[in-house]
Coordinates of C-alpha atoms and ligand atoms in Angstrom, one line a residue:
M1 CA 25.8 14.7 -17.1
G2 CA 23.3 12.4 -15.4
I3 CA 21.8 9.1 -16.7
H4 CA 19.7 10.9 -19.2
G5 CA 22.1 13.6 -20.3
Y6 CA 19.9 16.5 -19.1
S7 CA 22.0 19.5 -18.1
G8 CA 22.1 23.2 -18.3
W9 CA 24.5 22.9 -21.2
R10 CA 22.1 20.7 -23.1
V11 CA 19.3 23.2 -22.6
F12 CA 21.5 25.9 -23.9
R13 CA 22.7 23.8 -26.9
E14 CA 19.2 22.7 -27.9
G15 CA 18.1 26.3 -27.7
L16 CA 20.6 27.1 -30.4
R17 CA 19.4 24.4 -32.8
D18 CA 15.6 24.4 -32.6
Q19 CA 15.4 21.8 -29.9
A20 CA 16.1 19.1 -32.5
G21 CA 18.4 17.0 -30.4
W22 CA 16.0 15.8 -27.7
K23 CA 15.1 12.1 -27.8
R24 CA 11.7 10.6 -26.6
A25 CA 11.7 10.4 -22.8
W26 CA 10.9 6.6 -23.0
R27 CA 10.4 4.0 -25.6
S28 CA 7.0 2.5 -26.5
P29 CA 8.0 -1.2 -27.0
E30 CA 5.8 -4.1 -27.9
P31 CA 5.4 -6.5 -25.0
K32 CA 7.7 -9.6 -25.0
S33 CA 6.2 -13.0 -24.3
R34 CA 8.1 -13.3 -21.0
Y35 CA 9.8 -11.2 -18.4
D36 CA 11.6 -11.9 -15.1
V37 CA 9.3 -9.4 -13.4
V38 CA 5.9 -8.0 -14.5
I39 CA 4.7 -4.9 -12.5
I40 CA 1.1 -4.0 -12.9
G41 CA 0.3 -0.3 -12.6
G42 CA 2.2 2.6 -14.2
G43 CA 1.7 5.0 -11.3
G44 CA 4.6 6.3 -9.1
H45 CA 4.8 3.1 -7.1
G46 CA 5.0 0.7 -10.0
L47 CA 7.5 2.9 -11.9
A48 CA 9.7 3.4 -8.8
T49 CA 9.7 -0.3 -8.2
A50 CA 10.9 -1.0 -11.7
Y51 CA 13.6 1.7 -11.4
Y52 CA 15.0 0.4 -8.1
L53 CA 14.8 -3.2 -9.2
A54 CA 16.9 -2.4 -12.3
K55 CA 19.2 0.1 -10.6
T56 CA 19.9 -1.5 -7.2
Y57 CA 19.5 -5.2 -8.0
G58 CA 20.5 -5.3 -11.7
I59 CA 17.3 -7.1 -12.7
R60 CA 16.4 -5.5 -16.0
N61 CA 14.1 -7.9 -17.8
I62 CA 11.1 -6.1 -16.4
A63 CA 7.8 -4.8 -17.8
V64 CA 5.5 -2.2 -16.3
L65 CA 1.9 -2.7 -17.6
E66 CA -0.4 0.3 -17.5
K67 CA -4.0 0.1 -18.6
G68 CA -4.2 3.8 -19.4
W69 CA -1.3 6.3 -19.6
L70 CA 1.6 6.8 -17.2
G71 CA 0.6 8.7 -14.1
G72 CA -3.1 8.8 -15.2
G73 CA -4.1 7.3 -11.8
N74 CA -3.7 8.9 -8.5
T75 CA -0.1 9.9 -9.1
G76 CA -1.2 12.5 -11.6
R77 CA -4.3 13.5 -9.6
N78 CA -2.9 14.2 -6.2
T79 CA -2.2 17.4 -4.3
T80 CA 1.5 16.6 -3.9
V81 CA 2.0 17.0 -0.2
I82 CA 5.1 15.2 1.1
R83 CA 5.6 14.8 4.9
S84 CA 6.6 12.2 7.4
N85 CA 4.6 13.5 10.5
Y86 CA 3.3 10.1 11.7
Y87 CA 2.6 8.8 15.1
Y88 CA 3.8 5.2 15.2
R89 CA 7.5 4.3 15.0
E90 CA 6.9 2.0 12.0
S91 CA 5.1 4.6 10.0
A92 CA 7.6 7.4 10.8
A93 CA 10.5 5.1 9.7
L94 CA 8.8 4.2 6.4
Y95 CA 7.7 7.8 5.5
D96 CA 10.9 9.4 6.6
H97 CA 12.9 7.0 4.5
S98 CA 10.7 8.2 1.6
M99 CA 11.3 11.9 2.5
K100 CA 15.1 11.3 2.5
L101 CA 14.9 9.7 -0.9
Y102 CA 12.8 12.6 -2.2
E103 CA 15.5 15.0 -0.9
G104 CA 18.0 13.5 -3.4
L105 CA 15.5 12.4 -6.1
S106 CA 16.0 15.2 -8.7
R107 CA 19.8 14.4 -8.8
E108 CA 19.3 10.6 -8.6
L109 CA 16.9 10.7 -11.7
N110 CA 18.6 13.6 -13.4
Y111 CA 15.0 15.0 -13.7
N112 CA 13.7 18.0 -11.8
V113 CA 10.8 16.8 -9.6
M114 CA 10.6 20.2 -8.1
F115 CA 10.6 19.1 -4.5
S116 CA 10.0 22.2 -2.5
Q117 CA 10.6 21.9 1.3
R118 CA 8.3 24.7 2.2
G119 CA 7.0 23.2 5.4
V120 CA 3.6 21.7 6.3
I121 CA 1.7 23.4 9.2
A122 CA -1.2 21.7 11.0
L123 CA -3.7 24.0 12.7
A124 CA -5.3 23.3 16.1
H125 CA -8.7 24.9 16.6
S126 CA -9.7 23.6 20.0
R127 CA -8.3 22.6 23.4
H128 CA -8.6 18.9 22.2
D129 CA -6.7 19.7 19.0
L130 CA -3.9 21.3 21.1
D131 CA -3.7 18.1 23.2
A132 CA -3.5 16.0 20.1
V133 CA -0.8 18.2 18.7
Q134 CA 1.3 17.9 21.9
R135 CA 1.0 14.1 21.8
W136 CA 1.7 14.0 18.1
V137 CA 4.8 16.2 18.3
G138 CA 6.1 14.2 21.2
A139 CA 5.8 11.0 19.2
M140 CA 7.5 12.6 16.2
R141 CA 10.4 13.8 18.2
I142 CA 10.8 10.3 19.8
N143 CA 10.8 8.9 16.3
G144 CA 13.5 11.3 15.2
V145 CA 11.3 13.3 12.8
D146 CA 11.8 17.1 12.8
T147 CA 8.9 19.2 14.2
D148 CA 8.2 22.4 16.1
I149 CA 5.1 23.5 18.0
L150 CA 3.8 26.9 16.8
S151 CA 2.0 29.5 18.8
R152 CA -1.1 31.3 17.5
E153 CA 1.0 34.4 16.9
E154 CA 3.7 32.5 15.0
I155 CA 0.9 31.0 12.7
A156 CA -0.6 34.4 12.1
R157 CA 2.8 35.6 11.0
R158 CA 3.5 32.7 8.7
V159 CA 0.0 32.5 7.2
P160 CA -1.3 36.0 6.9
I161 CA -4.3 35.0 4.8
L162 CA -5.8 33.0 7.7
D163 CA -8.8 34.4 9.6
M164 CA -7.3 35.0 13.0
S165 CA -10.1 37.3 14.2
P166 CA -11.9 36.6 17.6
E167 CA -15.1 35.7 15.8
A168 CA -13.5 33.3 13.3
R169 CA -15.6 30.2 12.5
Y170 CA -12.5 28.1 13.2
P171 CA -10.4 29.9 15.8
V172 CA -6.7 29.0 15.5
L173 CA -5.2 28.3 18.9
G174 CA -1.8 26.9 17.7
G175 CA -0.3 24.1 15.7
F176 CA 2.9 22.5 14.6
V177 CA 5.2 22.5 11.6
Q178 CA 7.3 19.9 9.9
K179 CA 9.9 22.1 8.1
R180 CA 11.4 19.4 5.9
A181 CA 7.9 18.6 4.5
G182 CA 6.6 20.3 1.3
T183 CA 5.4 19.6 -2.2
A184 CA 6.8 18.1 -5.5
R185 CA 5.6 18.1 -9.1
H186 CA 3.4 15.0 -9.3
D187 CA 3.8 14.1 -13.0
A188 CA 7.5 14.9 -12.9
V189 CA 7.9 12.1 -10.3
A190 CA 6.1 9.6 -12.6
W191 CA 8.0 10.8 -15.7
G192 CA 11.3 11.0 -13.9
Y193 CA 11.1 7.4 -12.7
A194 CA 9.7 6.2 -16.1
R195 CA 12.6 7.8 -18.0
A196 CA 15.2 6.5 -15.6
A197 CA 13.7 2.9 -15.7
D198 CA 13.5 3.0 -19.5
M199 CA 17.1 4.0 -19.7
L200 CA 18.0 0.9 -17.6
G201 CA 16.1 -1.3 -20.1
V202 CA 12.7 -1.6 -18.5
D203 CA 9.8 -2.0 -20.9
I204 CA 7.0 0.5 -20.1
I205 CA 3.8 -0.7 -21.9
Q206 CA 0.9 1.7 -21.8
Q207 CA -2.7 0.8 -23.0
C208 CA -2.2 -2.7 -21.6
E209 CA -4.8 -3.8 -19.1
V210 CA -4.2 -6.9 -16.9
T211 CA -7.4 -9.0 -17.0
G212 CA -6.3 -12.2 -15.4
F213 CA -3.6 -14.3 -13.7
R214 CA -2.2 -17.6 -14.8
R215 CA -0.6 -20.0 -12.3
H216 CA 1.6 -23.1 -12.6
P217 CA 0.0 -26.4 -11.4
N218 CA 1.8 -26.0 -8.1
G219 CA 0.0 -22.6 -7.6
V220 CA 3.0 -20.4 -8.3
I221 CA 2.3 -17.4 -10.5
A222 CA 3.1 -18.0 -14.2
G223 CA 2.1 -14.7 -15.7
V224 CA -0.7 -12.3 -16.6
E225 CA -3.5 -12.2 -19.1
T226 CA -3.7 -8.8 -20.7
S227 CA -5.6 -6.9 -23.3
R228 CA -2.5 -7.5 -25.5
G229 CA -2.2 -11.2 -24.8
F230 CA -0.6 -13.4 -22.2
I231 CA 2.7 -12.3 -20.7
G232 CA 4.7 -14.8 -18.8
A233 CA 6.7 -13.8 -15.6
K234 CA 8.7 -15.4 -12.9
K235 CA 7.3 -12.9 -10.4
V236 CA 4.4 -10.4 -10.6
A237 CA 3.9 -7.3 -8.5
M238 CA 0.8 -5.1 -8.4
A239 CA 0.6 -1.4 -7.5
V240 CA -2.8 -0.4 -8.7
A241 CA -4.0 1.8 -5.8
G242 CA -7.9 2.1 -5.9
H243 CA -8.2 -0.9 -8.1
S244 CA -6.3 -3.3 -5.8
T245 CA -9.5 -5.1 -4.8
V246 CA -10.6 -5.5 -8.4
L247 CA -7.3 -7.3 -9.3
A248 CA -7.2 -9.3 -6.0
D249 CA -10.8 -10.5 -6.8
I250 CA -9.6 -11.7 -10.2
A251 CA -6.6 -13.4 -8.6
G252 CA -8.8 -15.0 -6.0
F253 CA -8.1 -13.4 -2.7
R254 CA -9.6 -10.7 -0.6
L255 CA -8.1 -7.4 0.7
P256 CA -9.2 -5.3 3.6
V257 CA -9.4 -2.3 1.3
T258 CA -12.3 0.0 0.5
S259 CA -12.2 2.3 -2.5
Y260 CA -13.4 5.9 -2.3
A261 CA -13.2 9.0 -4.4
L262 CA -10.9 11.7 -3.1
Q263 CA -11.3 15.2 -4.6
A264 CA -8.9 18.0 -5.3
F265 CA -9.4 21.6 -6.6
V266 CA -7.3 24.3 -8.1
T267 CA -8.0 28.0 -8.4
E268 CA -7.1 30.6 -11.0
P269 CA -3.5 31.7 -10.7
L270 CA -2.9 34.4 -8.0
K271 CA 0.1 36.4 -7.0
P272 CA 2.1 34.7 -4.2
V273 CA -0.1 34.6 -1.1
L274 CA 1.0 31.3 0.6
D275 CA 4.6 30.0 0.9
T276 CA 3.9 26.9 2.9
V277 CA 1.2 24.1 3.1
V278 CA -1.5 24.5 5.7
L279 CA -3.8 21.8 7.0
S280 CA -6.8 22.3 9.3
L281 CA -7.3 19.5 11.8
A282 CA -11.0 20.5 12.2
T283 CA -12.1 20.5 8.6
G284 CA -9.4 18.3 7.0
V285 CA -9.0 21.0 4.3
Y286 CA -5.4 21.8 3.2
L287 CA -3.9 24.1 0.7
S288 CA -0.7 25.2 -1.0
Q289 CA 0.2 27.5 -3.8
S290 CA 1.6 26.0 -7.0
D291 CA 4.5 27.6 -8.9
K292 CA 1.9 28.7 -11.5
G293 CA 0.1 30.6 -8.8
G294 CA -3.0 28.4 -8.4
L295 CA -4.1 27.3 -5.0
V296 CA -4.1 23.5 -4.8
I297 CA -6.8 22.4 -2.3
G298 CA -7.8 19.1 -0.9
G299 CA -10.2 17.8 1.8
S300 CA -11.8 14.7 3.1
L301 CA -12.8 11.5 1.4
D302 CA -16.2 11.3 -0.4
L303 CA -18.8 9.7 1.9
Y304 CA -19.4 6.4 0.2
P305 CA -17.3 3.9 -1.8
S306 CA -17.2 4.5 -5.5
Y307 CA -15.1 4.2 -8.7
A308 CA -16.5 7.4 -10.2
Q309 CA -13.6 9.8 -10.7
R310 CA -15.8 12.9 -10.6
G311 CA -16.5 13.1 -6.8
N312 CA -19.8 14.2 -5.2
I313 CA -21.3 17.5 -4.4
P314 CA -21.6 17.5 -0.5
T315 CA -17.8 17.2 -0.3
V316 CA -17.3 20.0 -2.8
R317 CA -19.6 22.2 -0.6
N318 CA -17.8 21.2 2.6
V319 CA -14.3 21.9 1.2
L320 CA -15.1 25.2 -0.5
G321 CA -17.2 26.3 2.6
A322 CA -14.2 25.6 4.9
V323 CA -11.8 27.5 2.5
A324 CA -14.1 30.6 2.5
Q325 CA -14.5 30.5 6.2
Q326 CA -10.8 30.0 7.1
Y327 CA -9.4 32.3 4.3
P328 CA -12.1 35.0 3.8
S329 CA -9.9 36.9 1.3
L330 CA -10.2 34.0 -1.1
G331 CA -14.0 34.1 -1.0
R332 CA -14.2 35.6 -4.6
V333 CA -11.4 33.6 -6.1
R334 CA -12.5 31.5 -9.1
F335 CA -11.9 27.8 -9.3
L336 CA -10.5 26.4 -12.5
R337 CA -10.8 22.7 -12.0
Q338 CA -12.1 20.0 -9.7
W339 CA -11.4 16.2 -10.1
A340 CA -11.1 13.0 -8.1
G341 CA -9.0 9.9 -7.9
I342 CA -9.9 6.5 -6.5
V343 CA -8.0 5.8 -3.3
D344 CA -7.4 2.5 -1.5
V345 CA -8.3 2.9 2.1
V346 CA -7.4 0.3 4.7
A347 CA -9.1 0.1 8.1
D348 CA -5.9 1.0 10.0
S349 CA -4.9 3.7 7.4
S350 CA -1.6 2.0 6.8
P351 CA -0.3 0.5 3.5
I352 CA -0.2 -3.2 2.7
L353 CA 3.2 -4.3 1.4
G354 CA 4.6 -7.7 0.5
A355 CA 3.3 -11.2 0.0
T356 CA -0.2 -12.2 -1.1
P357 CA -1.8 -15.7 -0.7
I358 CA -0.5 -16.4 -4.2
P359 CA 3.1 -17.5 -4.4
G360 CA 5.1 -15.2 -6.6
L361 CA 2.5 -12.4 -6.6
L362 CA 3.5 -9.4 -4.4
I363 CA 1.4 -6.3 -3.6
N364 CA 1.8 -2.6 -2.8
C365 CA -1.4 -0.9 -1.9
G366 CA -3.5 0.8 0.8
W367 CA -1.7 4.2 0.7
G368 CA -5.1 5.7 0.6
T369 CA -5.0 9.5 0.6
G370 CA -1.3 9.7 1.2
G371 CA 0.8 7.6 -1.0
F372 CA 2.4 10.2 -3.3
K373 CA 4.9 11.0 -0.5
A374 CA 5.6 7.3 -0.2
I375 CA 6.5 6.6 -3.8
P376 CA 10.3 6.3 -3.3
A377 CA 9.7 4.1 -0.2
G378 CA 7.1 2.0 -1.8
G379 CA 9.4 1.4 -4.8
T380 CA 12.4 0.5 -2.7
M381 CA 10.4 -1.8 -0.5
L382 CA 8.7 -3.7 -3.4
A383 CA 12.0 -3.9 -5.3
H384 CA 13.8 -5.4 -2.3
H385 CA 11.1 -8.0 -1.8
L386 CA 11.0 -9.0 -5.5
A387 CA 14.8 -9.2 -5.7
T388 CA 15.6 -10.9 -2.4
G389 CA 12.4 -12.9 -1.8
E390 CA 12.2 -11.3 1.7
P391 CA 10.4 -8.2 2.9
H392 CA 12.6 -5.2 3.7
A393 CA 12.9 -4.5 7.5
L394 CA 10.9 -1.3 7.1
A395 CA 8.1 -3.1 5.2
R396 CA 7.8 -6.1 7.5
P397 CA 5.2 -4.5 9.9
F398 CA 3.0 -3.6 6.9
S399 CA 2.3 -7.2 5.7
L400 CA -1.1 -8.4 4.8
E401 CA -0.7 -10.9 7.7
R402 CA -1.3 -8.1 10.2
F403 CA -5.0 -8.6 9.7
S404 CA -4.8 -12.1 11.0
T405 CA -2.2 -11.4 13.8
G406 CA -4.0 -8.2 14.9
A407 CA -0.8 -6.2 14.9
L408 CA -2.5 -3.2 13.2
I409 CA -0.7 0.2 12.9
D410 CA -3.7 2.5 13.4
E411 CA -2.5 5.9 12.2
A412 CA -6.1 7.1 11.8
A413 CA -6.8 6.7 15.5
A414 CA -3.3 7.9 16.5
S415 CA -2.7 11.0 14.5
G416 CA -6.3 12.0 13.7
I417 CA -5.8 12.4 10.0
A418 CA -6.5 9.4 7.8
H419 CA -3.2 9.1 6.0
Ligands
FAD1 C1 -7.2 14.0 -5.0 C2 -6.1 13.3 -4.4 C3 -5.2 14.0 -3.5 C4 -4.1 13.3 -3.0 N1 -3.2 14.0 -2.3 C5 -2.1 13.4 -1.8 C6 -1.0 14.2 -1.2 O1 -1.1 15.5 -1.1 N2 0.1 13.6 -0.7 C7 0.2 12.2 -0.8 O2 1.2 11.7 -0.4 N3 -0.7 11.5 -1.5 C8 -1.8 12.0 -2.0 N4 -2.8 11.3 -2.6 C9 -2.6 9.8 -2.7 C10 -1.7 9.5 -3.8 O3 -2.0 10.1 -5.0 C11 -1.7 7.9 -4.0 O4 -1.5 7.3 -2.8 C12 -0.5 7.5 -4.9 O5 -0.4 8.3 -6.1 C13 -0.7 6.1 -5.3 O6 0.3 5.8 -6.3 P1 0.2 4.4 -7.1 O7 1.3 4.4 -8.0 O8 0.0 3.3 -6.1 O9 -1.2 4.5 -7.8 P2 -1.7 5.2 -9.2 O10 -0.9 6.4 -9.5 O11 -3.2 5.3 -9.1 O12 -1.3 4.1 -10.2 C14 -1.9 2.9 -10.4 C15 -2.0 2.6 -11.8 O13 -2.5 1.3 -12.0 C16 -3.3 1.3 -13.2 N5 -4.1 0.1 -13.3 C17 -5.2 -0.2 -12.5 N6 -5.7 -1.4 -12.8 C18 -4.9 -1.9 -13.8 C19 -5.0 -3.1 -14.6 N7 -5.9 -4.0 -14.4 N8 -4.0 -3.3 -15.5 C20 -3.0 -2.4 -15.7 N9 -2.9 -1.2 -15.0 C21 -3.9 -1.0 -14.1 C22 -4.0 2.6 -13.2 O14 -4.4 3.0 -14.5 C23 -3.0 3.5 -12.6 O15 -2.3 4.3 -13.5 C24 -3.9 11.9 -3.2 C25 -4.8 11.2 -4.0 C26 -5.9 11.9 -4.6 C27 -6.8 11.1 -5.4

């Protein structure tokens, strides 16, 4: 039996007694007046931080404050791709640490996060894409991350629904695969961490918006003003993704972050047609098939900064056009839903982790379009910093300070995809 007592035996036993024995997955406590640590943001990163802080460092007097509902931000809106195919050593180390934690996460949390290592294939459509692939694969191998170059024939075999005809709008010349990469169930990741953190005594407080920060006369953080009153804390951490600049403005410092809407789409359920994740380097469009059968599709960012979670029409047209051109057999498939989340994009497309100009206030942001895969890493990094007062070695290169030292980690320029 794991920490929550979920097991095959429990499922069987509850089946025999009308499911009457299940407890609520987490409590709904009233906020206390004071905590050792307050974490703002009940997405994956905030919840994972609380879990690792309680589990690894034994700090349990923690509150996670969420203005809406758990996972209602990007964690519950994303297309769930998990990979560590980055170019720079620092990024590969961070994201591969995350991948390794994902590999054991269902067991760690006693909660099935449905991590499916079905592989992620990137498609090259031109001579230049092929050059980029060679360079990218070389860097990944040097960084110790698994990858294989794929020929055009191998891709045709693995992804039979792709248009491989000579007159294809986006001819496929080759590509590469990271076999350990894949997808997980997004809200299970949030719920699994929430449940495990709650079991360790963490107070998860939903419908509680942080509206201000209070500081001691020496400048050190003293707590947060919220829609449910003031809550004191020795340390405060924020993991609020697309709303990072909103809170930083309130706290009185600036972040090199721009917030954009990023859209996703899901089709009606189909019989199995795709057993991997495919990303086109030319169009930025990628798709996978969920366990329910729907094709889960993503593309590029919307064109201008916005907090509107609906997304704009030109991006819808570009994404759907590219899907129809690259996968003609899907041309008549119906779409069930489209939505957007507000992502926090940094100029060098790398996250910001660690100290802020306000003593006692730490930050985790800037994951942009790719922070679902980083949830276990983001959680372990922020927990380490909160508990020890020092950044973790893997997080050190990603400090806010890099924007004054110039030591940027420009993944957008290096690997050609934003995050
Ligand atoms: C359409 C889409 C597709 C994506 N696809 C992928 C993908 O395939 N793979 C991948 O790795 N990543 C992907 N991402 C990115 C990924 O979803 C995010 O990077 C990740 O979920 C960020 O997690 P988080 O916990 O930092 O933020 P969130 O999950 O957004 O959580 C932040 C929380 O903070 C809360 N909050 C904000 N302000 C306040 C306040 N003042 N007080 C209290 N609470 C507050 C919000 O309500 C929110 O719940 C995608 C994102 C989108 C939008």
